[in-house]
Short mmCIF file of C-alpha atoms and ligand atoms in Angstrom, two decimals:
data_model
loop_
_atom_site.label_atom_id
_atom_site.label_comp_id
_atom_site.label_asym_id
_atom_site.label_seq_id
_atom_site.Cartn_x
_atom_site.Cartn_y
_atom_site.Cartn_z
CA MET A 1 0.00 0.00 0.00
CA SER A 2 1.36 3.43 -0.92
CA GLN A 3 2.26 5.97 1.74
CA ALA A 4 1.24 9.61 1.64
CA GLN A 5 3.89 12.26 1.07
CA ILE A 6 4.46 14.09 4.31
CA ILE A 7 4.12 17.86 4.05
CA ASP A 8 6.99 19.04 6.21
CA GLY A 9 5.97 22.35 7.76
CA LYS A 10 9.53 22.95 8.97
CA ILE A 11 10.90 23.26 5.44
CA TYR A 12 8.24 25.71 4.25
CA ALA A 13 8.26 27.70 7.50
CA GLU A 14 12.06 28.12 7.34
CA LYS A 15 11.82 29.16 3.70
CA LEU A 16 9.16 31.77 4.44
CA ARG A 17 11.00 33.10 7.49
CA SER A 18 14.20 33.54 5.52
CA GLU A 19 12.32 35.29 2.70
CA VAL A 20 10.77 37.65 5.25
CA ALA A 21 14.16 38.27 6.90
CA ALA A 22 15.68 39.13 3.51
CA GLU A 23 12.87 41.63 2.82
CA VAL A 24 13.21 43.16 6.28
CA ALA A 25 16.93 43.72 5.61
CA VAL A 26 16.11 45.44 2.30
CA LEU A 27 13.43 47.61 3.95
CA LYS A 28 15.88 48.76 6.62
CA GLU A 29 18.55 49.47 4.03
CA THR A 30 16.38 51.28 1.49
CA HIS A 31 13.72 52.97 3.63
CA GLY A 32 15.16 52.95 7.16
CA LEU A 33 12.05 51.02 8.15
CA GLN A 34 12.13 48.20 10.71
CA PRO A 35 8.84 46.26 10.99
CA GLY A 36 7.73 46.09 14.63
CA LEU A 37 5.58 43.43 16.31
CA ALA A 38 3.96 43.75 19.74
CA VAL A 39 2.56 40.64 21.41
CA ILE A 40 0.27 40.91 24.43
CA LEU A 41 0.14 37.94 26.79
CA VAL A 42 -2.32 38.04 29.69
CA GLY A 43 -1.98 35.47 32.46
CA GLU A 44 -0.05 32.26 32.87
CA ASP A 45 -1.47 29.81 30.28
CA ALA A 46 1.41 27.37 29.67
CA ALA A 47 0.78 26.79 25.94
CA SER A 48 0.36 30.53 25.31
CA GLN A 49 3.68 31.24 27.04
CA VAL A 50 5.44 28.83 24.65
CA TYR A 51 3.75 30.36 21.58
CA VAL A 52 4.52 33.91 22.71
CA ARG A 53 8.18 33.12 23.38
CA SER A 54 8.49 31.61 19.92
CA LYS A 55 6.83 34.64 18.29
CA GLY A 56 9.24 36.97 20.09
CA GLU A 57 12.32 34.93 19.18
CA LYS A 58 11.40 34.41 15.54
CA SER A 59 10.53 38.08 14.97
CA LEU A 60 13.90 39.12 16.39
CA GLU A 61 15.66 36.52 14.22
CA ALA A 62 13.92 38.04 11.19
CA GLY A 63 15.44 41.42 12.09
CA MET A 64 12.21 42.95 13.38
CA HIS A 65 11.60 45.22 16.35
CA SER A 66 9.82 42.95 18.82
CA VAL A 67 8.12 43.67 22.13
CA THR A 68 6.22 41.31 24.42
CA HIS A 69 3.86 42.81 26.99
CA ARG A 70 3.17 40.34 29.82
CA LEU A 71 0.16 41.30 31.88
CA PRO A 72 -0.87 39.52 35.08
CA GLN A 73 -3.80 37.10 35.28
CA ALA A 74 -5.69 39.81 37.19
CA ALA A 75 -5.32 42.44 34.43
CA THR A 76 -8.57 44.26 33.70
CA GLN A 77 -10.33 44.82 30.40
CA GLU A 78 -9.55 48.56 30.73
CA GLU A 79 -5.82 47.97 31.27
CA ILE A 80 -5.58 45.77 28.18
CA LEU A 81 -7.61 48.28 26.19
CA ALA A 82 -5.28 51.11 27.26
CA LEU A 83 -2.25 49.07 26.17
CA ILE A 84 -3.84 48.32 22.77
CA GLN A 85 -4.59 52.03 22.28
CA ALA A 86 -0.99 52.95 23.14
CA LEU A 87 0.31 50.37 20.65
CA ASN A 88 -2.11 51.61 17.97
CA ALA A 89 -0.49 55.04 18.37
CA ASP A 90 3.12 53.78 18.49
CA PRO A 91 4.82 54.37 15.11
CA LYS A 92 7.47 51.72 15.86
CA ILE A 93 4.76 49.04 16.09
CA HIS A 94 3.20 47.82 12.84
CA GLY A 95 1.62 44.60 14.11
CA ILE A 96 -0.30 43.89 17.33
CA LEU A 97 -1.20 40.39 18.46
CA LEU A 98 -3.37 39.66 21.47
CA GLN A 99 -2.55 36.08 22.46
CA LEU A 100 -5.72 34.01 22.93
CA PRO A 101 -7.33 32.55 24.94
CA LEU A 102 -7.63 35.29 27.55
CA PRO A 103 -8.15 34.41 31.23
CA LYS A 104 -11.76 33.84 32.28
CA GLY A 105 -13.73 37.02 32.94
CA LEU A 106 -12.14 38.97 30.07
CA ASP A 107 -14.03 39.60 26.83
CA GLU A 108 -11.79 39.19 23.79
CA LYS A 109 -14.19 40.63 21.17
CA PRO A 110 -14.08 44.34 22.13
CA LEU A 111 -10.32 44.08 22.61
CA ILE A 112 -9.78 42.65 19.12
CA THR A 113 -12.10 45.34 17.75
CA ALA A 114 -9.95 47.97 19.49
CA ILE A 115 -6.86 46.92 17.51
CA ASP A 116 -6.22 49.18 14.52
CA PRO A 117 -7.25 46.93 11.57
CA GLU A 118 -4.05 47.95 9.73
CA LYS A 119 -2.03 46.53 12.67
CA ASP A 120 -4.23 43.47 13.16
CA VAL A 121 -1.62 40.88 12.15
CA ASP A 122 -3.76 38.03 13.51
CA GLY A 123 -6.43 38.99 10.96
CA LEU A 124 -9.26 38.64 13.48
CA HIS A 125 -10.69 42.17 13.32
CA VAL A 126 -14.12 42.31 11.73
CA VAL A 127 -12.75 44.70 9.08
CA ASN A 128 -10.15 42.15 8.00
CA ALA A 129 -12.70 39.30 8.11
CA GLY A 130 -14.93 41.43 5.86
CA ARG A 131 -12.08 42.17 3.47
CA LEU A 132 -11.32 38.45 3.26
CA ALA A 133 -14.97 37.62 2.61
CA GLN A 134 -15.02 40.15 -0.22
CA GLY A 135 -11.63 39.13 -1.62
CA VAL A 136 -10.14 42.57 -0.89
CA ALA A 137 -6.53 42.90 0.31
CA GLY A 138 -6.35 42.91 4.11
CA LEU A 139 -4.60 40.94 6.84
CA VAL A 140 -5.45 37.24 6.79
CA PRO A 141 -5.33 34.98 9.90
CA CYS A 142 -1.93 33.29 10.14
CA THR A 143 -2.87 29.60 10.47
CA PRO A 144 -5.21 29.63 7.42
CA LEU A 145 -2.55 31.49 5.45
CA GLY A 146 -0.03 28.81 6.43
CA CYS A 147 -2.39 26.04 5.28
CA MET A 148 -2.77 27.71 1.88
CA ILE A 149 1.00 28.04 1.44
CA LEU A 150 1.43 24.33 2.21
CA LEU A 151 -1.31 23.41 -0.27
CA ARG A 152 0.07 25.59 -3.06
CA GLU A 153 3.63 24.39 -2.48
CA THR A 154 2.57 20.73 -2.67
CA LEU A 155 -0.37 20.68 -5.11
CA GLY A 156 0.38 23.75 -7.24
CA GLU A 157 -2.86 24.80 -8.95
CA LEU A 158 -5.91 24.38 -6.69
CA SER A 159 -8.58 25.57 -9.11
CA GLY A 160 -11.58 23.25 -9.47
CA LYS A 161 -10.65 20.95 -6.58
CA ARG A 162 -13.28 19.78 -4.10
CA ALA A 163 -12.31 21.08 -0.65
CA VAL A 164 -13.94 20.15 2.64
CA VAL A 165 -13.12 22.16 5.76
CA VAL A 166 -14.21 20.56 9.03
CA GLY A 167 -14.63 23.40 11.56
CA ARG A 168 -16.14 26.87 11.16
CA SER A 169 -14.34 28.99 13.76
CA ILE A 170 -13.51 32.61 13.03
CA LEU A 171 -9.85 31.85 13.76
CA VAL A 172 -9.39 28.84 11.46
CA GLY A 173 -12.28 27.12 9.64
CA ARG A 174 -14.05 30.12 8.12
CA PRO A 175 -10.96 31.96 6.84
CA ILE A 176 -9.52 28.75 5.36
CA ALA A 177 -12.79 28.18 3.53
CA GLN A 178 -12.67 31.76 2.20
CA LEU A 179 -9.12 31.33 0.98
CA LEU A 180 -9.94 28.02 -0.72
CA LEU A 181 -12.91 29.69 -2.41
CA GLN A 182 -10.64 32.51 -3.59
CA ALA A 183 -8.38 29.81 -5.05
CA ASP A 184 -11.40 28.58 -7.08
CA CYS A 185 -11.98 25.40 -5.10
CA THR A 186 -15.51 24.09 -4.60
CA VAL A 187 -15.79 24.39 -0.84
CA THR A 188 -17.92 22.64 1.76
CA ILE A 189 -17.75 23.73 5.39
CA ALA A 190 -18.64 20.98 7.86
CA HIS A 191 -19.23 21.40 11.60
CA SER A 192 -20.70 19.70 14.64
CA ARG A 193 -24.20 19.60 13.12
CA THR A 194 -23.12 18.18 9.75
CA ARG A 195 -24.94 14.96 8.90
CA ASP A 196 -22.84 12.01 7.79
CA LEU A 197 -19.53 13.80 8.19
CA ALA A 198 -17.59 10.76 6.92
CA GLU A 199 -19.45 10.84 3.60
CA VAL A 200 -18.89 14.59 3.22
CA CYS A 201 -15.16 14.17 3.92
CA ARG A 202 -14.87 11.39 1.32
CA GLU A 203 -15.74 13.92 -1.42
CA ALA A 204 -12.65 15.99 -0.68
CA ASP A 205 -9.58 16.35 -2.88
CA ILE A 206 -8.44 18.70 -0.13
CA LEU A 207 -9.52 17.88 3.41
CA VAL A 208 -8.80 20.42 6.14
CA ALA A 209 -9.44 19.35 9.74
CA ALA A 210 -9.76 22.25 12.20
CA VAL A 211 -11.86 20.74 14.94
CA GLY A 212 -9.92 20.14 18.14
CA ARG A 213 -11.05 16.48 18.53
CA PRO A 214 -8.18 13.99 18.69
CA ARG A 215 -8.14 11.61 15.70
CA LEU A 216 -11.74 12.37 14.72
CA ILE A 217 -11.02 11.93 11.00
CA GLN A 218 -10.62 8.24 10.21
CA ALA A 219 -8.67 6.74 7.30
CA ASP A 220 -11.85 5.51 5.59
CA TRP A 221 -13.20 9.09 5.58
CA ILE A 222 -10.40 10.10 3.22
CA LYS A 223 -10.58 9.89 -0.57
CA PRO A 224 -7.54 7.94 -1.82
CA GLY A 225 -4.85 10.40 -2.92
CA ALA A 226 -6.42 13.43 -1.18
CA ALA A 227 -4.35 16.19 0.44
CA VAL A 228 -5.03 16.23 4.19
CA ILE A 229 -4.22 19.34 6.22
CA ASP A 230 -4.48 18.68 9.94
CA VAL A 231 -4.77 21.91 11.92
CA GLY A 232 -5.82 20.25 15.17
CA VAL A 233 -3.55 20.35 18.21
CA ASN A 234 -4.77 18.02 20.95
CA ARG A 235 -2.96 16.82 24.05
CA VAL A 236 -3.67 13.14 24.81
CA PRO A 237 -2.14 10.48 27.08
CA PHE A 238 0.61 8.32 25.56
CA ASP A 239 -0.55 5.02 23.93
CA ASN A 240 2.16 3.28 25.94
CA PRO A 241 0.37 2.38 29.24
CA GLU A 242 3.53 2.86 31.33
CA LYS A 243 4.03 6.43 30.10
CA ALA A 244 0.29 7.10 30.32
CA ALA A 245 0.31 5.92 33.94
CA GLN A 246 3.06 8.49 34.65
CA GLY A 247 0.67 11.14 33.37
CA LYS A 248 2.79 11.82 30.27
CA THR A 249 0.99 13.35 27.30
CA LYS A 250 1.72 13.96 23.63
CA LEU A 251 0.30 16.10 20.82
CA VAL A 252 -1.93 14.63 18.14
CA GLY A 253 -4.03 16.18 15.41
CA ASP A 254 -7.66 15.80 14.40
CA VAL A 255 -6.75 13.06 11.92
CA ASP A 256 -5.87 9.45 12.70
CA TYR A 257 -2.43 10.10 11.20
CA LYS A 258 -0.93 6.61 11.02
CA ALA A 259 -3.94 5.07 9.29
CA ALA A 260 -4.60 8.15 7.14
CA GLN A 261 -1.05 8.06 5.78
CA LYS A 262 -1.92 4.83 3.96
CA VAL A 263 -4.80 6.45 2.07
CA ALA A 264 -3.97 10.14 1.59
CA GLY A 265 -1.73 11.47 -1.17
CA TRP A 266 -0.29 14.20 1.06
CA ILE A 267 -0.63 14.79 4.78
CA THR A 268 0.64 17.23 7.41
CA PRO A 269 1.99 15.72 10.65
CA VAL A 270 1.18 17.02 14.15
CA PRO A 271 3.48 18.37 15.42
CA GLY A 272 5.67 19.47 12.51
CA GLY A 273 3.02 20.58 10.01
CA VAL A 274 0.67 23.53 10.07
CA GLY A 275 1.70 24.81 13.52
CA LEU A 276 5.17 25.82 12.33
CA MET A 277 3.68 27.88 9.51
CA THR A 278 1.61 30.00 11.89
CA VAL A 279 4.56 31.97 13.30
CA ALA A 280 6.18 32.33 9.86
CA CYS A 281 2.91 33.80 8.52
CA LEU A 282 2.73 36.15 11.50
CA LEU A 283 6.12 37.54 10.47
CA GLN A 284 4.93 37.85 6.88
CA ASN A 285 1.81 39.72 8.04
CA THR A 286 3.93 42.09 10.15
CA LEU A 287 6.12 42.82 7.13
CA ILE A 288 3.04 43.43 4.94
CA ALA A 289 1.47 45.68 7.60
CA ALA A 290 4.68 47.74 7.96
CA LYS A 291 4.95 48.24 4.20
CA ARG A 292 1.32 49.27 3.82
CA GLN A 293 1.54 51.70 6.73
CA HIS A 294 4.43 53.38 4.91
CA GLY A 295 2.66 53.46 1.54
CA LEU A 296 4.88 50.75 0.07
CA GLU A 297 3.58 47.97 -2.15
CA ALA A 298 3.11 44.76 -0.14
P1 LIG B 301 -13.00 25.90 17.87
O1 LIG B 301 -13.20 27.37 17.89
O2 LIG B 301 -13.31 25.08 19.06
O3 LIG B 301 -13.85 25.33 16.63
C1 LIG B 301 -13.98 23.97 16.41
C2 LIG B 301 -14.89 23.71 15.25
O4 LIG B 301 -15.00 22.30 15.09
C3 LIG B 301 -16.31 24.26 15.42
O5 LIG B 301 -16.74 24.87 14.23
C4 LIG B 301 -17.14 23.02 15.74
O6 LIG B 301 -18.45 23.04 15.21
C5 LIG B 301 -16.37 21.95 14.99
N1 LIG B 301 -16.60 20.63 15.62
C6 LIG B 301 -16.47 20.29 16.93
N2 LIG B 301 -16.74 18.98 17.10
C7 LIG B 301 -17.04 18.49 15.89
C8 LIG B 301 -17.39 17.21 15.42
N3 LIG B 301 -17.49 16.17 16.24
N4 LIG B 301 -17.64 17.06 14.11
C9 LIG B 301 -17.55 18.10 13.26
N5 LIG B 301 -17.18 19.35 13.64
C10 LIG B 301 -16.95 19.53 14.95
O7 LIG B 301 -11.50 25.54 17.49
P2 LIG B 301 -10.45 26.33 16.54
O8 LIG B 301 -9.93 27.53 17.23
O9 LIG B 301 -11.01 26.45 15.17
O10 LIG B 301 -9.25 25.27 16.53
C11 LIG B 301 -9.42 24.00 15.95
C12 LIG B 301 -8.18 23.17 16.24
O11 LIG B 301 -7.06 23.79 15.61
C13 LIG B 301 -7.82 23.07 17.72
O12 LIG B 301 -7.26 21.80 17.97
C14 LIG B 301 -6.74 24.13 17.89
O13 LIG B 301 -5.85 23.84 18.95
C15 LIG B 301 -6.04 24.03 16.56
N6 LIG B 301 -5.32 25.23 16.16
C16 LIG B 301 -4.07 25.07 15.70
C17 LIG B 301 -3.34 26.15 15.28
C18 LIG B 301 -1.96 25.95 14.75
O14 LIG B 301 -1.21 26.88 14.63
N7 LIG B 301 -1.61 24.71 14.41
C19 LIG B 301 -3.88 27.44 15.34
C20 LIG B 301 -5.19 27.58 15.79
C21 LIG B 301 -5.91 26.46 16.21
P3 LIG B 301 -19.59 24.07 15.73
O15 LIG B 301 -19.25 25.39 15.13
O16 LIG B 301 -20.83 23.48 15.18
O17 LIG B 301 -19.50 24.05 17.23
#
């Protein structure tokens, strides 16, 4: 039985980061402009701390100005709002990212809305979501952007392909579906109320799983030869009972990877697939935002 080609996110993420770094160097040289990224982390969430550290390190490596604002768990809505407003007004900052999820009791929606849409490098502001829906240039959420780069790099032309996106969140499912539509795919969005999900998935030349349910997508849900993009990041106990008994956990995606590999044509691993693209796309968005804010073509 043939094995799927593994889409190695590391290779494409490194390539994109080095392209961004090269452009940052040119921008500094020719326009004296250094793209600046500000990341806001509220509270102590362990996974968020890891993501934020990586965003800070990678933006510095790309030659950007990078600031991380760490606010305590007890930070108020007003304090975060005041920080966002200060960053909106800071000419050294071209991209602002509010790391989600926020601690309980805080409301993320008005905070995201407070970010200047031109600095909204996470692409979550309603203005950028609207631009994406209308196919107008804006800032596109990083993970969906990363998925599209992986698909284009591996499949080339996407026009006419049947795409199924499982998940309809504002962060992942919806923007991926919009981008696939823009690429002239025929797109179905599935979700928790979809009837006969397996049958819907079997139609897909491109199957994107953005659900957050470990190994939901089974091998026999996949059309032979399909490209499978697994966005899911789920922490589960080890299969090995000894390790599981020690409370050790590992990361898995939304796709039953081992079995799916025998059916799919291409597949992203978890970890090592989509996740690595997210930070690279954040850097790209910061570069684009900096150029646009200075009237340069992005
Ligand atoms: P989310 O906001 O919880 O959305 C999950 C979506 O999956 C919802 O639309 C939900 O449907 C749907 N769903 C839930 N159970 C389902 C089922 N049994 N069958 C079909 N659909 C089902 O999650 P998210 O923010 O989109 O994230 C999805 C996954 O991607 C998570 O594992 C997250 O950790 C991961 N993620 C990874 C990255 C990365 O960089 N790799 C970035 C972001 C997120 P309803 O709308 O009907 O409830």
